[in-house]
Tab-separated table of C-alpha atoms and ligand atoms in Angstrom:
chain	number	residue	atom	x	y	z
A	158	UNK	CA	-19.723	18.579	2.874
A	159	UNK	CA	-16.667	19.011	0.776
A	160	UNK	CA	-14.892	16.303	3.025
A	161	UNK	CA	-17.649	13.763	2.285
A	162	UNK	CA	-17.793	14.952	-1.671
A	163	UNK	CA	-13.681	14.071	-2.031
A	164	UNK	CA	-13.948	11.344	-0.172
A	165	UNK	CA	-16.588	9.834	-2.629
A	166	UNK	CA	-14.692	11.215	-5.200
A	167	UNK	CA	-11.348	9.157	-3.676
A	168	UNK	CA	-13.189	6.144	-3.106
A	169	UNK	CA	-15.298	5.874	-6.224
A	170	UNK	CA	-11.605	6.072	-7.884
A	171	UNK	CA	-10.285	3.401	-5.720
A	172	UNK	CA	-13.729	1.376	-6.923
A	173	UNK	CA	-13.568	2.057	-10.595
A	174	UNK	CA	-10.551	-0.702	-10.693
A	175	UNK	CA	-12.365	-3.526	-8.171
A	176	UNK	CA	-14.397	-4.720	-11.066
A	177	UNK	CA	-11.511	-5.859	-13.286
A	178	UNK	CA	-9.379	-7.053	-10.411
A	179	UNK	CA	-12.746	-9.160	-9.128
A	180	UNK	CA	-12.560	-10.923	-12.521
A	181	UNK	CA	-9.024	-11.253	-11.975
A	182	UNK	CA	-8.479	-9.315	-15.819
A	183	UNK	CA	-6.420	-7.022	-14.618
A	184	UNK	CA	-2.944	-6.456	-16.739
A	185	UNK	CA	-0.571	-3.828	-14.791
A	186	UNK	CA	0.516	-0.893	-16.825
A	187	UNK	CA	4.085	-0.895	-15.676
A	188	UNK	CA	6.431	2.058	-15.757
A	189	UNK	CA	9.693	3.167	-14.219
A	190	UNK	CA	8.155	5.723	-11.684
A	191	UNK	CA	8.998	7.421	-8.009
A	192	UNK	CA	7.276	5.807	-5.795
A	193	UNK	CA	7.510	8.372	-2.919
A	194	UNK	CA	5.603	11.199	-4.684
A	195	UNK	CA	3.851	9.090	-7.313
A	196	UNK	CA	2.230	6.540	-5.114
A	197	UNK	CA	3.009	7.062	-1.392
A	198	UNK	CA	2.170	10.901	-1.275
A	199	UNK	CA	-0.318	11.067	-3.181
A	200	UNK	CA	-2.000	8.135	-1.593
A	201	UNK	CA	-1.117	10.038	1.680
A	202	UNK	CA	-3.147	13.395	0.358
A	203	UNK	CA	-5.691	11.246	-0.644
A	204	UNK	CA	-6.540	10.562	3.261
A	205	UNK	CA	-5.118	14.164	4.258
A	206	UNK	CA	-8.341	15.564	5.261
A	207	UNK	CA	-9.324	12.444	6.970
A	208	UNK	CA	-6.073	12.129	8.900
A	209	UNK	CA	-6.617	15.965	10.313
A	210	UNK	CA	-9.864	15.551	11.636
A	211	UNK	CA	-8.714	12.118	13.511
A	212	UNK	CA	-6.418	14.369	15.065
A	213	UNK	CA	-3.732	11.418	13.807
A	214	UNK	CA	0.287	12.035	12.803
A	215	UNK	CA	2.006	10.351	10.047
A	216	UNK	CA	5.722	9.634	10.031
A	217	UNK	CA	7.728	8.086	7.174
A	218	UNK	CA	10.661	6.151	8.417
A	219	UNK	CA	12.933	5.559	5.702
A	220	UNK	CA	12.627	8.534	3.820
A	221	UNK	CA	15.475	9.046	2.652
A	222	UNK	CA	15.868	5.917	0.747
A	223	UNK	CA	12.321	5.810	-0.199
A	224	UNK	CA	13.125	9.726	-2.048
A	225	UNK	CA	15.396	8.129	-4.084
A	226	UNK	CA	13.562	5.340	-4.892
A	227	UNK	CA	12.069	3.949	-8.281
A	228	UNK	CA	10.253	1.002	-9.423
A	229	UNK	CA	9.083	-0.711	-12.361
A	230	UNK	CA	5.489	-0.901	-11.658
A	231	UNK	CA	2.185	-0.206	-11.918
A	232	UNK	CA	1.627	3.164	-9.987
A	233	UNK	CA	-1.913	3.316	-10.422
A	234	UNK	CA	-2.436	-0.235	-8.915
A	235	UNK	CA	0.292	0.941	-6.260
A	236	UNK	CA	-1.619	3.618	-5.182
A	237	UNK	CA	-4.944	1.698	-5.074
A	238	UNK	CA	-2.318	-0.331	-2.588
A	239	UNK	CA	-1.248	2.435	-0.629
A	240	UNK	CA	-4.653	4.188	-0.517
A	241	UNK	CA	-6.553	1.169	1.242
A	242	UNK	CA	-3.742	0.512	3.886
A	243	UNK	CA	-3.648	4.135	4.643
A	244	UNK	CA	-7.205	4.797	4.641
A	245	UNK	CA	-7.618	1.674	6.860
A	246	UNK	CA	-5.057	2.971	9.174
A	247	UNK	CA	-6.968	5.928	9.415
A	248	UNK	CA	-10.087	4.114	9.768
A	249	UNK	CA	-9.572	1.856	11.960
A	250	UNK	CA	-6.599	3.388	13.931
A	251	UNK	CA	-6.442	5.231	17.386
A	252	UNK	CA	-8.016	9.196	17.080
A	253	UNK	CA	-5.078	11.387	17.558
A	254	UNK	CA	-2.716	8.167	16.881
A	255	UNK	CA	0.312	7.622	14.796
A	256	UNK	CA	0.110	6.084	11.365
A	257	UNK	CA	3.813	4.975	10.628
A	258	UNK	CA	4.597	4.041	6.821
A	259	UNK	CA	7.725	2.437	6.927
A	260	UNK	CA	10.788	1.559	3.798
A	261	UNK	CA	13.412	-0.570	4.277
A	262	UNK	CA	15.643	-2.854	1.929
A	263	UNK	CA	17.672	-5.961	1.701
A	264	UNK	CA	20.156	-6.849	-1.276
A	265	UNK	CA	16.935	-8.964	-2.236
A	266	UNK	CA	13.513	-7.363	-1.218
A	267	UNK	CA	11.681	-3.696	-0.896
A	268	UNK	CA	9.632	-3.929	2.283
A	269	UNK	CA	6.688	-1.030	2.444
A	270	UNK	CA	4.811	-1.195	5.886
A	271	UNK	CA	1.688	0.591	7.096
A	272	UNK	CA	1.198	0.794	11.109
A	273	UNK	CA	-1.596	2.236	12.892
A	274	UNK	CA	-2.262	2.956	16.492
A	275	UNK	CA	-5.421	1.374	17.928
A	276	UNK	CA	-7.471	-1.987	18.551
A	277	UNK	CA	-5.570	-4.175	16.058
A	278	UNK	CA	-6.397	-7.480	14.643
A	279	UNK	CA	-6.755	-10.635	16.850
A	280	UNK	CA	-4.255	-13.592	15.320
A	281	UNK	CA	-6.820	-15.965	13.737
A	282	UNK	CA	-8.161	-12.836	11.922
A	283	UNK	CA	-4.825	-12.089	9.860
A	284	UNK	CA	-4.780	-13.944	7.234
A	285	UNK	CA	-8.923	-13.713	6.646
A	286	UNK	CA	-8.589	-10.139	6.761
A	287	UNK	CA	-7.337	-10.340	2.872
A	288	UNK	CA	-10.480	-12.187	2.101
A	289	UNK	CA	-13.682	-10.676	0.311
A	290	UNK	CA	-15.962	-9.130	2.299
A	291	UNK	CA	-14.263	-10.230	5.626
A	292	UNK	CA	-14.598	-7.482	8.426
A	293	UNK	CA	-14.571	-7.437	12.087
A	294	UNK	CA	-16.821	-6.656	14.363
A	295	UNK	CA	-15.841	-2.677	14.758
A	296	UNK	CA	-17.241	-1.248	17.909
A	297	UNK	CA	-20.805	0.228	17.363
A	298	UNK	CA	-20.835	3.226	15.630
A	299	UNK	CA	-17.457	2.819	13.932
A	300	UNK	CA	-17.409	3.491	10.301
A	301	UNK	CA	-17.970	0.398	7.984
A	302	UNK	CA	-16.243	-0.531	4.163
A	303	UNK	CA	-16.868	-3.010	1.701
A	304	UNK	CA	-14.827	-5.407	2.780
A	305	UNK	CA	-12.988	-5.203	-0.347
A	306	UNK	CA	-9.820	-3.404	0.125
A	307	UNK	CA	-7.322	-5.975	1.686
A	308	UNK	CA	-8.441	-8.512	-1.167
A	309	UNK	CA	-7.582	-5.763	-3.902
A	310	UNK	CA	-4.829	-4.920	-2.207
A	311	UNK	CA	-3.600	-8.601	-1.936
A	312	UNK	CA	-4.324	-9.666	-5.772
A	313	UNK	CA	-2.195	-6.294	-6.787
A	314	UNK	CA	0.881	-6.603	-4.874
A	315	UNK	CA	0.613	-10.729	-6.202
A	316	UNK	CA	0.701	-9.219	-9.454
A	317	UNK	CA	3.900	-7.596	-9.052
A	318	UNK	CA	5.789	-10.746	-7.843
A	319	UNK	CA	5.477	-9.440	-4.255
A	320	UNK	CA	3.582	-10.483	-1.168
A	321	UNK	CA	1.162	-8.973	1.746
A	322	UNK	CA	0.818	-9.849	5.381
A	323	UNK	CA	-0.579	-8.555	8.273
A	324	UNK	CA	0.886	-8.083	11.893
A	325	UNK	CA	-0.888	-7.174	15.377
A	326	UNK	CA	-0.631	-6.514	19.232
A	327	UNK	CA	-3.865	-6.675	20.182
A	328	UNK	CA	-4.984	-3.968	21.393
A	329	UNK	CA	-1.970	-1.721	20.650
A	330	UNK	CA	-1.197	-1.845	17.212
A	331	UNK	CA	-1.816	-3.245	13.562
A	332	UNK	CA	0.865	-3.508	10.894
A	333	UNK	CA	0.645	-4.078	7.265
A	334	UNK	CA	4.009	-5.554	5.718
A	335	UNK	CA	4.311	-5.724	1.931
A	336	UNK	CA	7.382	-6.866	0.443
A	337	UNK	CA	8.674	-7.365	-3.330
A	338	UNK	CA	11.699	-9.429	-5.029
A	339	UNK	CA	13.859	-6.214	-6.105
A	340	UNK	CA	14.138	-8.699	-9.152
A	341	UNK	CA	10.737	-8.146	-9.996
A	342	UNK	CA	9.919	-4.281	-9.699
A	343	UNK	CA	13.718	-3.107	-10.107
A	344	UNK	CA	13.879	-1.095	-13.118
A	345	UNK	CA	16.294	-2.285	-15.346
A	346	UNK	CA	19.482	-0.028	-16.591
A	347	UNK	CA	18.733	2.727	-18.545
A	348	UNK	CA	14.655	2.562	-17.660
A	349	UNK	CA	14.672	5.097	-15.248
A	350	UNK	CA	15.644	7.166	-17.771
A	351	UNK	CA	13.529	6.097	-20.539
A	352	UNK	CA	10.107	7.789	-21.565
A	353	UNK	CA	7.846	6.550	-18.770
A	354	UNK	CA	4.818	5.851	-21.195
A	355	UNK	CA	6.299	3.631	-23.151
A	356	UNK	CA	6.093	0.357	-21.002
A	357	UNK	CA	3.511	-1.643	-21.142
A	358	UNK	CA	2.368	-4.402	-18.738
A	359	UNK	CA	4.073	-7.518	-19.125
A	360	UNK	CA	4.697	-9.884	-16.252
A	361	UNK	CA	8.287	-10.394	-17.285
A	362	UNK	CA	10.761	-12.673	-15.620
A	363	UNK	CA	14.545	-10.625	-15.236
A	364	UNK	CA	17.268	-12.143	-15.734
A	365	UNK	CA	19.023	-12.791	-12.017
A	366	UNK	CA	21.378	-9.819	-11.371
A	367	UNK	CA	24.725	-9.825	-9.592
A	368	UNK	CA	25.483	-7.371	-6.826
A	369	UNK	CA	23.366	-5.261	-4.489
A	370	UNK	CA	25.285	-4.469	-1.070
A	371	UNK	CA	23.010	-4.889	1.522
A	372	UNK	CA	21.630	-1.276	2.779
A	373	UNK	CA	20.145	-1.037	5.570
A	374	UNK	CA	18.434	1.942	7.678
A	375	UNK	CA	18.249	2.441	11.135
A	376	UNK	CA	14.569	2.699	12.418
A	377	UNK	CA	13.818	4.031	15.927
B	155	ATP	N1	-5.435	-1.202	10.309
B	155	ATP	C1	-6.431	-1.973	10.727
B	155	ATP	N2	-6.699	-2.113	12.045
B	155	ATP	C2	-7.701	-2.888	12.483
B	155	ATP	N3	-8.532	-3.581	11.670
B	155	ATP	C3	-8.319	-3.475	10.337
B	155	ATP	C4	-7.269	-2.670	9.796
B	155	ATP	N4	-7.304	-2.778	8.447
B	155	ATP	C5	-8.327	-3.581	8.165
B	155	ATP	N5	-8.954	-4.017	9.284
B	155	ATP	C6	-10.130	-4.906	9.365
B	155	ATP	O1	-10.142	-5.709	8.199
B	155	ATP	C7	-11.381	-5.540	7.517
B	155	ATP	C8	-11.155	-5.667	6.023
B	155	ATP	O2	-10.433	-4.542	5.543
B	155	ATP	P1	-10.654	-4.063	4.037
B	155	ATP	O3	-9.784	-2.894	3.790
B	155	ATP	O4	-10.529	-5.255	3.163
B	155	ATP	O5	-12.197	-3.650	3.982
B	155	ATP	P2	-12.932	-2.358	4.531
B	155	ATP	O6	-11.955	-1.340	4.995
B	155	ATP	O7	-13.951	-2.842	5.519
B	155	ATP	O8	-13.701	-1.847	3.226
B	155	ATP	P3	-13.089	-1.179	1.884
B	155	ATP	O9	-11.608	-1.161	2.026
B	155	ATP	O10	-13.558	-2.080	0.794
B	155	ATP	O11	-13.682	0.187	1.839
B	155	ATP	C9	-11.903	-4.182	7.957
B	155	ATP	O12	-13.327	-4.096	7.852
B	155	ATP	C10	-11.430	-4.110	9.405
B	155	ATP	O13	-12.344	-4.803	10.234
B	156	MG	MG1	-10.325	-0.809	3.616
């Protein structure tokens, strides 16, 4: 009972946004923010209850990186982001699998990833997945959405300069990549240290910055 009242209570969150990004009037609220406990763990607790009784495990690979890690976005929209990859993974993942959500960076992107365990997606569904109402054919008895959260998930991370794709081995696993310009969502010097309410959406170009060593993580 209490499982099914927070998870109406989660999803009627996620929802309250869909109508504004459906008439594509959506303007991101943009901030300097953390995106590890702002957006990625609390997207993550979101699902928690879910996740236990699918007997699944998550694992963050690039943690360290991602705990230092801050962007200039919007993490409300972000977590609406994280929310419907996780709670797909969830979904639509192996019971008692692993959900993997993955960090990694270039001198010129942020790549966020979200892998699940399970049946996959079959290759001519990957790129339909991100349209409205798309869904495959679950087996019977598997839970059903909207159809809804791929598309919002697709317009958002477009709205941040960045871009969504999806992976799969049938079969074995599914994989959502997401990856943004570090141009884009960096915050500039001195944000991260400015009052976090003060910045207000604007889909600002950045001047091109020099530098940026590539760093890279090792991933088992
Ligand atoms: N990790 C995944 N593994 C396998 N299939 C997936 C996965 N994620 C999404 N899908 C498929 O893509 C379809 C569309 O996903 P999307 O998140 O847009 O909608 P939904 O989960 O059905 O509903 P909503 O997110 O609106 O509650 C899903 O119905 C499912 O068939
Ligand atoms: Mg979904």
């Amino acid at each position: 009972m209490e499982r099914n009242i927070n998870y109406i209570l989660s999803m009627s969150e996620k929802y309250l946004h869909y109508p504004k990004l459906d008439a594509g009037k959506i303007t991101l609220s943009r901030r300097t923010c953390e995106i590890l406990p702002e957006v990625i763990e609390h997207a993550l607790e979101g699902e928690q209850k879910q996740i236990l009784s699918r007997s699944m495990k998550v694992n963050i690979i690039g943690q360290k990186l991602l705990t230092r890690l801050t962007m200039f976005v919007d993490p409300e929209m972000m977590w609406v982001v994280f929310s419907n990859l996780i709670s797909n993974a969830v979904r639509y993942g192996r019971e008692g699998g692993v959900i993997q959500v993955g960090f990694k960076k270039t001198a010129e992107e942020y790549e966020f990833s979200v892998l699940n365990e399970g049946e996959g997606i079959p290759a001519e569904m990957l790129s339909a997945v991100f349209q409205k109402f798309v869904r495959l054919d679950g087996k019977s008895g598997s839970p059903r959405g909207a159809g809804l959260g791929l598309f919002n998930a697709k317009e958002i991370v477009e709205l941040h300069g960045g871009s969504i794709r999806a992976e799969s081995e049938q079969g074995k696993w599914a994989n959502f990549v997401i990856t943004f310009p570090r141009i884009r969502v960096e915050p500039e010097a001195g944000e991260a240290a400015a009052d976090p309410g003060t910045h207000e959406a604007e889909e600002t170009e950045r001047p091109a910055r020099e530098g940026g060593a590539e760093e890279k993580e090792k991933v088992p």
